[in-house]
Coordinates of C-alpha atoms and ligand atoms in Angstrom, one line a residue:
X1 CA 160.8 139.3 93.2
X2 CA 162.6 139.7 96.6
X3 CA 165.2 142.1 97.2
X4 CA 167.6 139.0 97.9
X5 CA 167.0 137.6 94.7
X6 CA 167.4 140.5 92.4
X7 CA 170.9 141.1 94.2
X8 CA 171.6 137.7 93.4
X9 CA 171.2 138.2 89.7
X10 CA 174.8 138.9 88.2
X11 CA 175.3 141.8 86.1
X12 CA 177.0 141.1 82.7
X13 CA 180.8 140.8 82.7
X14 CA 182.7 142.6 80.0
X15 CA 186.3 142.1 79.3
X16 CA 188.4 145.1 77.7
X17 CA 191.6 144.4 75.8
X18 CA 193.6 147.5 74.7
X19 CA 196.9 147.4 73.0
X20 CA 199.3 148.3 75.9
X21 CA 199.9 151.6 74.7
X22 CA 199.2 155.0 76.8
X23 CA 196.8 156.5 74.1
X24 CA 194.9 153.0 73.6
X25 CA 194.9 152.4 77.4
X26 CA 193.5 156.1 78.0
X27 CA 190.6 155.4 75.9
X28 CA 190.1 151.8 77.0
X29 CA 190.0 152.8 80.8
X30 CA 187.3 155.6 80.1
X31 CA 185.2 153.1 78.5
X32 CA 185.8 150.7 81.5
X33 CA 184.7 153.4 83.8
X34 CA 181.7 154.4 81.8
X35 CA 180.6 150.7 81.8
X36 CA 181.3 150.3 85.6
X37 CA 179.0 153.6 86.2
X38 CA 176.2 151.8 84.1
X39 CA 176.3 148.8 86.6
X40 CA 178.4 146.2 84.4
X41 CA 181.2 144.4 85.7
X42 CA 184.6 145.1 83.8
X43 CA 187.9 143.3 83.8
X44 CA 190.7 145.1 81.8
X45 CA 193.5 142.7 80.4
X46 CA 196.8 144.8 80.5
X47 CA 200.4 143.7 79.8
X48 CA 202.5 143.2 83.0
X49 CA 204.8 146.1 81.6
X50 CA 201.9 148.7 81.4
X51 CA 200.3 147.5 84.5
X52 CA 203.4 147.9 86.6
X53 CA 203.7 151.5 85.1
X54 CA 200.3 152.4 85.8
X55 CA 200.8 151.5 89.4
X56 CA 203.9 153.4 89.5
X57 CA 202.9 156.6 87.9
X58 CA 198.9 156.6 87.4
X59 CA 196.1 156.8 90.1
X60 CA 194.4 153.6 88.7
X61 CA 193.5 151.9 92.3
X62 CA 191.9 155.4 93.8
X63 CA 190.0 156.1 90.4
X64 CA 188.3 152.8 90.3
X65 CA 188.1 152.0 94.2
X66 CA 184.6 152.8 94.4
X67 CA 183.8 150.3 91.4
X68 CA 183.3 146.8 93.1
X69 CA 182.9 145.2 89.7
X70 CA 186.2 146.6 88.3
X71 CA 189.4 144.1 88.1
X72 CA 192.6 144.1 86.3
X73 CA 194.0 140.9 84.8
X74 CA 197.5 140.7 83.3
X75 CA 199.6 138.7 80.7
X76 CA 203.2 139.3 79.5
X77 CA 203.5 141.1 76.0
X78 CA 206.4 138.8 75.6
X79 CA 209.1 141.6 75.2
X80 CA 212.1 142.0 77.5
X81 CA 211.7 144.8 80.1
X82 CA 214.3 146.8 78.4
X83 CA 212.6 147.0 75.1
X84 CA 212.0 150.5 74.0
X85 CA 208.3 150.0 73.1
X86 CA 208.2 153.2 71.0
X87 CA 209.0 154.7 67.7
X88 CA 209.4 152.1 64.8
X89 CA 209.8 149.2 67.6
X90 CA 206.2 149.9 68.7
X91 CA 205.0 147.4 66.1
X92 CA 206.9 144.7 67.8
X93 CA 204.3 145.0 70.7
X94 CA 201.4 143.9 68.7
X95 CA 203.3 141.4 66.8
X96 CA 204.7 139.9 70.0
X97 CA 201.3 139.9 71.5
X98 CA 199.9 138.1 68.6
X99 CA 202.4 135.4 69.3
X100 CA 202.5 134.9 73.0
X101 CA 198.9 136.3 74.0
X102 CA 196.9 133.5 72.6
X103 CA 198.1 130.9 75.1
X104 CA 198.3 132.9 77.9
X105 CA 194.7 134.1 77.4
X106 CA 193.7 130.6 76.9
X107 CA 194.9 129.5 80.1
X108 CA 193.6 132.4 82.0
X109 CA 190.0 132.0 80.5
X110 CA 190.1 128.1 80.9
X111 CA 191.4 128.1 84.5
X112 CA 188.9 130.8 85.6
X113 CA 186.1 129.6 83.5
X114 CA 185.8 133.0 81.5
X115 CA 187.1 134.9 84.3
X116 CA 184.2 134.3 86.7
X117 CA 184.7 134.0 90.5
X118 CA 182.3 131.4 91.2
X119 CA 180.0 134.1 92.8
X120 CA 178.8 137.4 91.9
X121 CA 181.1 137.9 89.0
X122 CA 179.9 135.5 86.2
X123 CA 182.0 134.5 83.1
X124 CA 182.6 137.1 80.5
X125 CA 179.6 138.0 78.6
X126 CA 181.2 140.1 75.8
X127 CA 184.8 141.0 74.8
X128 CA 185.9 144.4 73.6
X129 CA 189.0 144.6 72.1
X130 CA 191.4 146.5 69.8
X131 CA 190.6 146.0 66.3
X132 CA 194.4 145.3 65.5
X133 CA 194.6 142.5 68.2
X134 CA 193.1 139.0 66.9
X135 CA 194.9 136.6 69.6
X136 CA 191.8 136.5 71.7
X137 CA 189.5 135.5 68.9
X138 CA 189.7 131.7 69.0
X139 CA 189.1 131.4 72.5
X140 CA 186.4 133.6 72.5
X141 CA 185.0 131.8 69.8
X142 CA 185.4 128.5 71.3
X143 CA 183.4 129.6 74.6
X144 CA 180.8 131.3 72.6
X145 CA 181.7 134.5 73.8
X146 CA 180.7 137.5 71.3
X147 CA 183.1 140.1 70.8
X148 CA 183.2 143.8 69.6
X149 CA 186.1 146.0 68.4
X150 CA 187.1 149.2 69.7
X151 CA 189.9 150.7 67.6
X152 CA 190.3 153.8 69.6
X153 CA 191.3 155.8 66.4
X154 CA 188.9 158.2 64.6
X155 CA 186.6 157.1 61.9
X156 CA 188.6 159.1 59.4
X157 CA 191.8 157.3 60.3
X158 CA 190.0 153.9 60.3
X159 CA 188.2 154.2 57.0
X160 CA 190.9 154.1 54.8
X161 CA 192.3 150.7 56.2
X162 CA 188.9 149.3 55.0
X163 CA 189.5 150.7 51.5
X164 CA 193.1 149.4 51.0
X165 CA 192.7 146.9 48.7
X166 CA 190.8 149.4 46.3
X167 CA 193.5 152.0 46.6
X168 CA 196.2 149.1 45.7
X169 CA 194.1 147.9 42.9
X170 CA 193.7 151.4 41.4
X171 CA 197.4 152.0 41.6
X172 CA 196.9 155.0 44.1
X173 CA 199.5 153.5 46.4
X174 CA 202.8 155.6 45.9
X175 CA 205.8 153.1 46.4
X176 CA 209.1 154.2 48.0
X177 CA 212.0 153.3 45.7
X178 CA 214.2 150.8 47.5
X179 CA 217.3 153.1 48.1
X180 CA 215.2 156.5 48.7
X181 CA 215.5 158.1 51.9
X182 CA 212.5 159.0 53.9
X183 CA 212.9 163.1 53.0
X184 CA 213.3 162.6 49.2
X185 CA 210.3 160.0 49.3
X186 CA 208.4 162.7 51.4
X187 CA 209.2 165.8 48.9
X188 CA 207.8 163.7 45.8
X189 CA 205.2 165.7 43.9
X190 CA 203.2 162.6 43.2
X191 CA 202.5 162.5 47.0
X192 CA 200.1 165.3 46.3
X193 CA 198.0 163.3 43.9
X194 CA 194.4 162.9 45.3
X195 CA 193.3 159.4 46.2
X196 CA 190.0 158.5 44.7
X197 CA 189.4 155.2 46.1
X198 CA 188.4 155.9 49.8
X199 CA 184.9 157.0 49.2
X200 CA 183.6 160.2 51.2
X201 CA 187.2 161.5 50.9
X202 CA 187.8 162.1 47.2
X203 CA 188.4 166.0 47.8
X204 CA 190.3 165.7 50.9
X205 CA 192.9 162.9 50.8
X206 CA 196.2 163.1 49.2
X207 CA 198.6 160.1 48.7
X208 CA 200.7 161.7 51.7
X209 CA 197.7 161.7 54.0
X210 CA 197.0 157.8 53.9
X211 CA 198.2 156.1 57.2
X212 CA 201.8 155.7 57.1
X213 CA 201.5 152.1 57.1
X214 CA 200.7 152.5 53.5
X215 CA 204.0 153.8 52.7
X216 CA 205.9 150.9 51.7
X217 CA 208.3 149.8 49.0
X218 CA 206.1 146.9 47.9
X219 CA 202.5 146.2 48.3
X220 CA 203.6 142.6 49.4
X221 CA 205.1 144.3 52.6
X222 CA 204.6 141.9 55.5
X223 CA 203.1 144.9 57.8
X224 CA 200.8 146.1 55.0
X225 CA 199.4 142.7 54.3
X226 CA 198.9 141.7 58.1
X227 CA 197.0 145.1 58.4
X228 CA 194.6 144.0 55.3
X229 CA 194.4 140.5 56.9
X230 CA 193.4 142.4 60.4
X231 CA 190.8 144.6 58.7
X232 CA 189.3 141.6 57.1
X233 CA 189.0 139.8 60.5
X234 CA 187.2 142.7 61.9
X235 CA 184.3 142.2 60.2
X236 CA 183.7 139.0 62.6
X237 CA 183.1 141.2 65.5
X238 CA 179.6 141.8 66.3
X239 CA 179.9 145.5 66.9
X240 CA 182.4 148.3 66.3
X241 CA 182.7 151.3 68.9
X242 CA 184.4 154.4 68.2
X243 CA 185.6 157.4 70.1
X244 CA 184.2 160.1 67.9
X245 CA 180.8 161.9 67.4
X246 CA 178.3 162.4 64.6
X247 CA 178.9 166.1 64.0
X248 CA 182.5 165.5 63.8
X249 CA 182.6 162.7 61.5
X250 CA 179.0 161.8 60.6
X251 CA 179.7 161.3 56.7
X252 CA 182.7 159.0 57.1
X253 CA 180.7 157.0 60.3
X254 CA 177.8 156.3 57.6
X255 CA 180.4 154.9 55.0
X256 CA 181.6 152.6 57.6
X257 CA 178.4 151.7 58.6
X258 CA 177.5 151.0 55.2
X259 CA 180.5 148.8 54.6
X260 CA 180.0 146.9 57.7
X261 CA 176.5 146.3 57.4
X262 CA 176.4 143.3 59.7
X263 CA 177.8 145.1 62.6
X264 CA 176.4 147.4 65.3
X265 CA 178.0 150.9 65.1
X266 CA 178.5 152.9 68.1
X267 CA 180.1 156.1 68.1
X268 CA 180.1 157.5 71.8
X269 CA 182.8 160.0 72.1
X270 CA 184.6 162.1 72.9
X271 CA 185.0 159.5 75.6
X272 CA 186.8 161.5 78.4
X273 CA 184.2 164.2 78.0
X274 CA 181.5 161.8 78.2
X275 CA 182.8 160.1 81.2
X276 CA 182.9 163.5 82.9
X277 CA 179.5 164.2 82.2
X278 CA 178.2 160.9 83.7
X279 CA 180.1 161.3 86.7
X280 CA 178.5 164.9 87.1
X281 CA 175.3 163.3 86.4
X282 CA 175.7 160.7 89.1
X283 CA 177.1 163.5 91.8
X284 CA 180.4 162.2 91.6
X285 CA 183.5 164.1 91.5
X286 CA 185.8 164.2 88.2
X287 CA 189.1 165.5 89.8
X288 CA 192.2 164.7 88.0
X289 CA 192.8 161.0 87.9
X290 CA 196.4 160.3 86.3
X291 CA 196.3 157.2 83.9
X292 CA 199.9 158.2 82.7
X293 CA 202.6 155.6 82.2
X294 CA 205.2 158.2 82.9
X295 CA 205.7 160.5 85.9
X296 CA 203.6 163.6 85.3
X297 CA 205.6 166.8 85.9
X298 CA 203.9 168.9 88.8
X299 CA 205.7 172.2 87.9
X300 CA 204.4 172.9 84.7
X301 CA 200.9 174.2 85.8
X302 CA 202.7 176.6 88.2
X303 CA 204.8 177.9 85.1
X304 CA 201.6 178.1 83.1
X305 CA 200.0 180.2 85.9
X306 CA 202.5 182.6 85.5
X307 CA 202.2 183.1 81.8
X308 CA 199.8 185.7 80.1
X309 CA 196.5 184.2 78.7
X310 CA 196.8 182.5 75.2
X311 CA 200.5 183.1 75.3
X312 CA 201.8 179.7 75.4
X313 CA 202.0 177.2 72.6
X314 CA 201.8 173.5 74.1
X315 CA 204.0 171.1 72.2
X316 CA 203.6 167.1 72.5
X317 CA 204.2 164.2 70.1
X318 CA 202.5 161.9 72.5
X319 CA 203.7 158.7 73.9
X320 CA 204.9 156.8 70.6
X321 CA 206.7 159.4 68.6
X322 CA 210.6 159.6 68.5
X323 CA 212.5 162.2 67.0
X324 CA 216.2 162.3 65.4
X325 CA 218.5 164.9 66.7
X326 CA 218.2 166.7 63.8
X327 CA 214.6 166.9 63.7
X328 CA 214.4 167.9 67.4
X329 CA 216.7 170.8 66.6
X330 CA 214.7 172.0 63.7
X331 CA 211.5 172.1 65.9
X332 CA 213.5 173.8 68.8
X333 CA 214.9 176.5 66.7
X334 CA 211.4 177.0 65.0
X335 CA 209.9 177.3 68.5
X336 CA 212.5 179.7 69.9
X337 CA 212.7 181.8 66.8
X338 CA 209.0 182.3 66.7
X339 CA 209.3 184.3 69.7
X340 CA 206.5 182.6 71.5
X341 CA 206.3 180.9 75.1
X342 CA 206.4 177.1 74.8
X343 CA 205.8 174.2 77.0
X344 CA 207.2 171.2 75.5
X345 CA 207.0 167.5 76.4
X346 CA 210.2 165.6 75.6
X347 CA 210.0 162.1 76.7
X348 CA 213.4 160.8 77.8
X349 CA 212.9 157.9 75.6
X350 CA 211.9 160.1 72.6
X351 CA 215.2 161.1 71.0
X352 CA 216.3 158.3 68.6
X353 CA 219.9 157.0 68.3
X354 CA 222.3 158.6 70.8
X355 CA 219.9 161.2 72.2
X356 CA 220.5 164.8 72.3
X357 CA 224.0 164.8 73.3
X358 CA 225.8 167.5 75.5
X359 CA 226.2 169.8 72.8
X360 CA 223.2 172.0 72.6
X361 CA 223.4 175.3 70.5
X362 CA 223.9 178.3 73.2
X363 CA 221.0 180.3 71.4
X364 CA 218.6 177.4 72.2
X365 CA 219.4 177.1 75.8
X366 CA 219.0 180.7 76.3
X367 CA 216.0 181.0 74.4
X368 CA 214.4 178.2 76.5
X369 CA 215.5 179.7 79.5
X370 CA 213.6 183.2 78.4
X371 CA 210.5 181.5 77.0
X372 CA 210.4 177.9 77.3
X373 CA 209.8 175.0 79.6
X374 CA 210.8 171.5 78.5
X375 CA 209.4 168.5 80.8
X376 CA 209.2 164.6 80.5
X377 CA 205.4 164.3 80.7
X378 CA 202.5 166.5 81.7
X379 CA 198.8 166.1 82.9
X380 CA 197.7 166.8 79.3
X381 CA 194.2 167.7 79.9
X382 CA 194.9 170.1 82.6
X383 CA 197.3 171.8 80.5
X384 CA 195.1 171.9 77.4
X385 CA 192.2 173.6 79.6
X386 CA 195.0 176.2 81.2
X387 CA 193.9 179.7 80.2
X388 CA 197.7 180.6 79.2
X389 CA 197.7 177.8 76.4
X390 CA 196.7 179.3 72.9
X391 CA 197.7 176.5 70.7
X392 CA 198.5 172.8 70.6
X393 CA 201.7 171.7 68.5
X394 CA 200.6 168.0 68.2
X395 CA 201.5 164.7 66.5
X396 CA 197.7 164.5 65.7
X397 CA 197.2 161.2 68.0
X398 CA 193.4 160.8 68.1
X399 CA 193.1 161.2 71.8
X400 CA 195.4 164.4 71.9
X401 CA 193.2 165.6 69.0
X402 CA 190.0 165.0 70.8
X403 CA 191.2 166.5 73.9
X404 CA 192.1 169.6 71.9
X405 CA 188.8 169.5 70.1
X406 CA 187.0 169.5 73.4
X407 CA 188.4 172.6 74.9
X408 CA 188.4 174.5 71.7
X409 CA 192.1 174.9 71.1
X410 CA 193.6 175.3 67.8
X411 CA 196.2 172.9 66.6
X412 CA 199.5 172.8 64.6
X413 CA 199.9 169.2 63.5
X414 CA 203.0 167.4 62.9
X415 CA 201.9 163.6 62.2
X416 CA 204.2 160.8 63.0
X417 CA 202.6 157.8 62.0
X418 CA 199.8 155.4 61.4
X419 CA 196.2 157.1 61.4
X420 CA 197.8 160.6 62.6
X421 CA 198.5 161.4 58.7
X422 CA 194.7 161.3 58.1
X423 CA 193.6 163.1 61.3
X424 CA 195.9 166.0 60.7
X425 CA 194.4 166.5 57.0
X426 CA 190.7 166.5 58.7
X427 CA 192.1 169.1 61.3
X428 CA 193.2 171.5 58.4
X429 CA 190.9 170.8 55.6
X430 CA 187.9 169.6 56.7
X431 CA 187.1 171.0 60.1
X432 CA 189.7 173.9 59.8
X433 CA 190.8 173.9 63.4
X434 CA 194.4 173.7 62.6
X435 CA 197.2 173.7 60.4
X436 CA 199.1 170.8 59.1
X437 CA 202.9 170.6 58.4
X438 CA 203.2 166.9 57.9
X439 CA 206.2 165.6 56.2
X440 CA 208.3 168.9 56.5
X441 CA 210.6 169.5 59.6
X442 CA 212.4 172.6 58.8
X443 CA 213.2 175.5 61.3
X444 CA 211.9 178.3 59.1
X445 CA 208.8 176.8 58.3
X446 CA 208.1 175.8 62.1
X447 CA 208.9 179.3 63.1
X448 CA 206.2 180.7 60.6
X449 CA 203.5 178.3 61.1
X450 CA 203.7 178.6 65.1
X451 CA 203.1 182.6 64.5
X452 CA 200.3 181.6 62.2
X453 CA 198.5 179.3 64.6
X454 CA 199.3 181.7 67.6
X455 CA 198.6 184.8 65.9
X456 CA 197.9 185.5 62.3
X457 CA 195.3 182.8 61.5
X458 CA 194.3 182.4 65.4
X459 CA 191.0 184.1 65.0
X460 CA 189.4 182.1 62.2
X461 CA 190.9 178.8 63.5
X462 CA 189.5 179.7 67.2
X463 CA 186.1 180.6 65.8
X464 CA 185.6 176.9 64.0
X465 CA 187.8 175.4 67.2
X466 CA 184.9 176.8 69.4
X467 CA 182.0 175.8 67.4
X468 CA 183.3 172.2 67.3
X469 CA 183.9 172.2 71.1
X470 CA 180.2 173.1 71.4
X471 CA 179.2 170.2 69.3
X472 CA 181.4 168.0 71.1
X473 CA 179.7 168.9 74.2
X474 CA 176.1 168.6 72.7
X475 CA 176.8 164.9 71.5
X476 CA 177.4 163.9 74.9
X477 CA 174.6 165.7 76.8
X478 CA 171.2 164.1 77.2
X479 CA 169.5 163.5 73.8
X480 CA 173.0 163.9 72.0
X481 CA 174.1 161.4 69.4
X482 CA 176.8 159.8 71.3
X483 CA 174.7 159.8 74.6
X484 CA 172.0 158.1 72.6
X485 CA 174.6 155.6 71.1
X486 CA 176.1 155.1 74.5
X487 CA 172.7 154.1 75.8
X488 CA 172.2 151.7 73.0
X489 CA 175.5 150.2 73.5
X490 CA 174.9 149.5 77.2
X491 CA 171.3 148.1 76.4
X492 CA 173.2 145.8 73.9
X493 CA 175.7 144.6 76.6
X494 CA 173.2 144.2 79.0
X495 CA 171.1 142.0 77.1
X496 CA 174.0 139.5 76.3
X497 CA 175.4 141.1 73.3
X498 CA 174.1 138.7 70.7
X499 CA 171.5 140.4 68.7
X500 CA 171.7 143.4 66.6
X501 CA 170.4 146.7 68.6
Ligands
LIG1 N1 199.4 162.6 77.3 C1 199.8 163.0 78.6 N2 200.7 163.7 78.7 C2 201.7 163.9 78.2 C3 201.5 163.7 76.8 C4 200.6 162.8 76.5 O1 198.6 162.6 79.4 O2 202.8 164.7 78.3 C5 198.3 161.7 77.0 C6 197.3 162.4 76.2 O3 196.4 163.4 77.0 C7 196.5 161.4 75.5 C8 197.6 160.3 75.4 O4 198.7 160.6 76.4 O5 195.3 161.0 75.9 C9 198.4 160.1 74.0 O6 197.4 159.5 73.0 P1 197.3 160.0 71.7 O7 196.4 159.0 70.9 O8 197.3 161.5 71.3 O9 198.9 159.7 71.0 P2 199.7 158.5 71.0 O10 200.5 158.6 72.4 O11 199.0 156.9 71.1 O12 200.7 158.4 69.8

């Protein structure tokens, strides 16, 4: 075959569709870059809103400038610009995309003959999308394009969704009374009863550890029912990709593999670390590239530089969580009264209702001047790897959890919603690399737990955390489980993504 001819053979073209939220976009961009490095062509479909914010605050263009096979396509998420897209309103994004995404996607795919450019870029050969999105499926099926799911959450966070009907049938779903407030519900003793219908988690999972979407008044709740329908649909996918590794979640991955026997399963994480390793192997620099939807604060690293090693607790509840004023104050008192230094990310949109207001107790202001720094957004991976950071007070989002695992930083977990409830349980009870304070938000408890994670239990947590960090590093190196699984995935995508590999 002549060189000219081999050049003319187009490489397969993969279309990636994340839920347009920070954590999901981060994982999918990492996957996109990994696929580009393997010589695949990649288009990522973003919402206009997310794309605008990436252009404003992230370094998307410079990050992907050397990959000629990379493209961004956009559609509208159907929400007005001033929609909060956070807190409990975040579900509107998926709901709206399901309503308005299908038609836009069809137009895009038809008008471009499956996103081809008539030249080197062929039509899409496989679609990789978030498990909670189904609007692209009818078009993909009509055009004969196979699709895979990449839910971007943990295996332990995903598995209870697959078992939801068994949990309901066994009466293991605790239903909230109609007029019962959140705090009274959380305090109910039955919340601590074990769930026995999620195989492999019988000794770990309490009712309070089930994904928050299971906390309903009625099993016919529209949100819960739509999740059940969605989970059933995921079985139509030819494969499932997970951002995890076998030494971390092997037994749960086995359960999922057994349950979805018709699908290829690829655990290829931690993706951000995997990407760094692949860049290194190709002699490419892996300098900090922001994929942030908020402007990163530049001063926090200098502030950390001026602190003693392991003296700071880094606090962030991610990109979606919102706090009430009361919750914020309880955390704030807990942090200040712990006497520890703290770096706390408080997004401008993260206080529900009328915000924090002007009346901030003077002891909090003074305590923060002495020991704290509060900022709107940070380069989190850089912060976590800073020598001054001794622990991470987190909402247990899966990206944050993995970023902490990779560095070996112990965690204090206050899960906000969704799969985070399960993640924090695994962090504390299975991996033993952190403490879980879910469903409590009390200044005395927070003060005590901050001291526990930073001081009292630090050595035992650190030993486990370092062990897990080593395993994460092994998984993505030559011969490691995630490395082998990634090779298998790339071979699968290059072969046309049609047969089981
Ligand atoms: N993140 C960041 N800066 C911050 C807070 C978070 O870059 O100040 C990143 C973090 O590194 C992670 C993502 O935002 O990759 C949050 O994703 P995660 O799955 O942890 O939680 P979510 O935001 O989806 O609830």
